[in-house]
């Protein structure tokens, strides 16, 4: 019956929210909002392309974006976004998680982070750090 199906869908959704602390959910929401460039409540191909451009990757292949979109079971709203991260993080190796986080700052895959770029990202994206906070934690050759 439609009522049971709705209840089942709500149960599935509430389950993903119980996987994370409230602060983590808020951080995911901030990330989602940054990626939802056109503010329509969904992340689509254009949003992904714009997000990559904001991170300095302007020549992302359509196939690469299509592959990312295909990972989702349907349109990517916040609940789907959170569910996808939940599934990825559930079996994630902490070391792998950390390495993947650094890959965001190394879009060309060179294995080297440019301090100026990391400082810029930390002070302009998502939960912004002050220049003083970043100055104390990022000490590398520019």
XYZ file of N, CA and C in Angstrom, residues 1-83:
249
model
N 0.843 -1.195 0.000
C 0.000 0.000 0.000
C 0.880 1.248 0.000
N 0.393 2.361 -0.522
C 1.200 3.585 -0.582
C 1.675 4.054 0.794
N 0.820 3.860 1.824
C 1.221 4.278 3.175
C 2.433 3.489 3.659
N 2.412 2.171 3.414
C 3.531 1.322 3.845
C 4.804 1.697 3.089
N 4.674 1.944 1.790
C 5.838 2.315 0.980
C 6.433 3.628 1.498
N 5.552 4.583 1.820
C 6.023 5.874 2.335
C 6.743 5.665 3.667
N 6.158 4.851 4.530
C 6.749 4.585 5.843
C 8.125 3.916 5.672
N 8.203 2.966 4.722
C 9.464 2.280 4.459
C 10.521 3.281 3.985
N 10.143 4.183 3.082
C 11.082 5.187 2.579
C 11.549 6.094 3.715
N 10.608 6.502 4.585
C 10.990 7.346 5.715
C 11.944 6.604 6.637
N 11.686 5.316 6.856
C 12.558 4.508 7.704
C 13.959 4.432 7.145
N 14.058 4.256 5.843
C 15.370 4.184 5.202
C 16.093 5.514 5.356
N 15.364 6.600 5.185
C 15.981 7.917 5.300
C 16.436 8.199 6.728
N 15.593 7.903 7.708
C 15.943 8.227 9.088
C 17.148 7.399 9.533
N 17.303 6.212 8.987
C 18.422 5.353 9.327
C 19.754 6.032 9.009
N 19.853 6.676 7.848
C 21.109 7.316 7.466
C 21.420 8.483 8.408
N 20.398 9.188 8.863
C 20.640 10.310 9.765
C 21.140 9.831 11.125
N 20.791 8.609 11.512
C 21.250 8.087 12.801
C 22.704 7.616 12.740
N 23.263 7.498 11.537
C 24.661 7.062 11.392
C 25.647 8.154 11.788
N 25.195 9.409 11.741
C 26.106 10.533 11.934
C 25.718 11.367 13.147
N 26.710 12.033 13.719
C 26.455 13.021 14.769
C 25.792 14.229 14.111
N 25.089 15.022 14.906
C 24.423 16.217 14.377
C 25.425 17.167 13.714
N 26.615 17.310 14.324
C 27.617 18.215 13.754
C 28.097 17.710 12.396
N 28.222 16.382 12.255
C 28.639 15.817 10.969
C 27.575 16.078 9.909
N 26.315 15.906 10.291
C 25.227 16.142 9.338
C 25.263 17.596 8.884
N 25.533 18.513 9.811
C 25.617 19.935 9.467
C 26.764 20.180 8.484
N 27.901 19.509 8.690
C 29.040 19.664 7.780
C 28.709 19.112 6.398
N 28.027 17.965 6.350
C 27.597 17.417 5.058
C 26.625 18.375 4.380
N 25.749 18.997 5.168
C 24.774 19.944 4.614
C 25.503 21.135 3.997
N 26.549 21.619 4.680
C 27.339 22.730 4.136
C 28.005 22.323 2.831
N 28.576 21.116 2.798
C 29.216 20.626 1.571
C 28.188 20.506 0.451
N 27.017 19.962 0.788
C 25.948 19.810 -0.204
C 25.557 21.176 -0.761
N 25.402 22.151 0.124
C 24.997 23.499 -0.291
C 26.043 24.126 -1.201
N 27.317 23.905 -0.899
C 28.387 24.431 -1.757
C 28.304 23.791 -3.140
N 28.063 22.484 -3.184
C 28.024 21.776 -4.467
C 26.753 22.065 -5.257
N 25.652 22.359 -4.566
C 24.379 22.655 -5.236
C 24.431 24.099 -5.735
N 25.243 24.301 -6.785
C 25.544 25.639 -7.278
C 24.306 26.437 -7.685
N 23.308 25.773 -8.275
C 22.118 26.504 -8.733
C 21.013 26.551 -7.674
N 21.294 26.004 -6.481
C 20.389 26.083 -5.325
C 18.992 25.511 -5.578
N 18.925 24.409 -6.344
C 17.605 23.808 -6.608
C 17.317 22.620 -5.689
N 18.238 22.334 -4.754
C 18.018 21.230 -3.824
C 18.522 19.891 -4.328
N 19.136 19.879 -5.511
C 19.676 18.652 -6.102
C 21.061 18.938 -6.669
N 21.936 17.934 -6.626
C 23.242 18.050 -7.277
C 23.128 17.339 -8.616
N 23.379 18.077 -9.695
C 23.321 17.487 -11.031
C 24.672 17.664 -11.730
N 24.734 17.275 -12.995
C 25.997 17.342 -13.744
C 26.584 18.749 -13.755
N 25.732 19.746 -13.982
C 26.235 21.124 -14.029
C 26.804 21.553 -12.684
N 26.133 21.148 -11.601
C 26.640 21.472 -10.267
C 28.017 20.844 -10.052
N 28.173 19.583 -10.461
C 29.471 18.907 -10.302
C 30.545 19.609 -11.125
N 30.212 19.946 -12.361
C 31.179 20.630 -13.231
C 31.599 21.960 -12.593
N 30.627 22.723 -12.076
C 30.929 24.013 -11.439
C 31.770 23.828 -10.181
N 31.487 22.768 -9.428
C 32.260 22.490 -8.215
C 33.708 22.173 -8.573
N 33.895 21.328 -9.590
C 35.264 21.027 -10.038
C 35.972 22.293 -10.496
N 35.273 23.147 -11.233
C 35.868 24.400 -11.711
C 36.301 25.259 -10.525
N 35.464 25.310 -9.486
C 35.799 26.091 -8.289
C 37.044 25.539 -7.601
N 37.279 24.228 -7.769
C 38.470 23.597 -7.185
C 39.664 23.633 -8.137
N 39.489 24.295 -9.277
C 40.599 24.449 -10.213
C 40.668 23.395 -11.300
N 39.716 22.484 -11.357
C 39.701 21.454 -12.405
C 38.661 21.841 -13.448
N 39.122 22.464 -14.517
C 38.177 22.945 -15.528
C 37.976 21.966 -16.681
N 38.859 21.004 -16.840
C 38.754 20.079 -17.981
C 38.286 18.686 -17.570
N 37.289 18.605 -16.720
C 36.767 17.309 -16.287
C 35.965 16.714 -17.443
N 36.251 15.450 -17.756
C 35.558 14.785 -18.870
C 34.104 14.497 -18.506
N 33.226 14.590 -19.512
C 31.803 14.282 -19.305
C 31.633 12.879 -18.737
N 32.457 11.924 -19.210
C 32.353 10.537 -18.751
C 32.605 10.448 -17.245
N 33.569 11.232 -16.773
C 33.911 11.222 -15.347
C 32.712 11.716 -14.521
N 32.081 12.777 -14.990
C 30.911 13.324 -14.289
C 29.742 12.347 -14.380
N 29.544 11.739 -15.558
C 28.468 10.747 -15.722
C 28.644 9.592 -14.742
N 29.894 9.122 -14.574
C 30.171 8.020 -13.642
C 29.773 8.401 -12.219
N 30.084 9.633 -11.838
C 29.733 10.083 -10.483
C 28.218 10.121 -10.304
N 27.530 10.664 -11.287
C 26.067 10.771 -11.212
C 25.441 9.376 -11.164
N 26.033 8.424 -11.909
C 25.496 7.052 -11.963
C 25.593 6.333 -10.620
N 26.499 6.793 -9.750
C 26.634 6.161 -8.431
C 25.376 6.351 -7.591
N 24.604 7.382 -7.907
C 23.383 7.669 -7.133
C 22.222 6.857 -7.682
N 21.316 6.430 -6.798
C 20.155 5.649 -7.245
C 19.103 6.493 -7.963
N 19.255 7.800 -7.951
C 18.291 8.700 -8.592
C 18.773 10.122 -8.418
N 17.871 11.097 -8.519
C 18.288 12.496 -8.318
C 18.957 12.659 -6.950
N 20.017 13.456 -6.902
C 20.805 13.580 -5.673
C 20.306 14.755 -4.836
N 19.372 14.457 -3.921
C 18.983 15.466 -2.935
C 19.866 15.249 -1.705
N 19.621 16.001 -0.634
C 20.518 15.895 0.521
C 20.501 14.505 1.150
N 19.324 13.882 1.238
C 19.235 12.552 1.859
C 20.025 11.526 1.054
N 19.919 11.586 -0.268
C 20.681 10.664 -1.128
C 22.176 10.936 -0.961
N 22.560 12.213 -0.947
C 23.950 12.629 -0.765
C 24.502 12.042 0.542
N 23.740 12.206 1.627
C 24.158 11.706 2.935
C 24.248 10.180 2.928
N 23.284 9.528 2.301
C 23.274 8.063 2.213
C 24.506 7.565 1.462
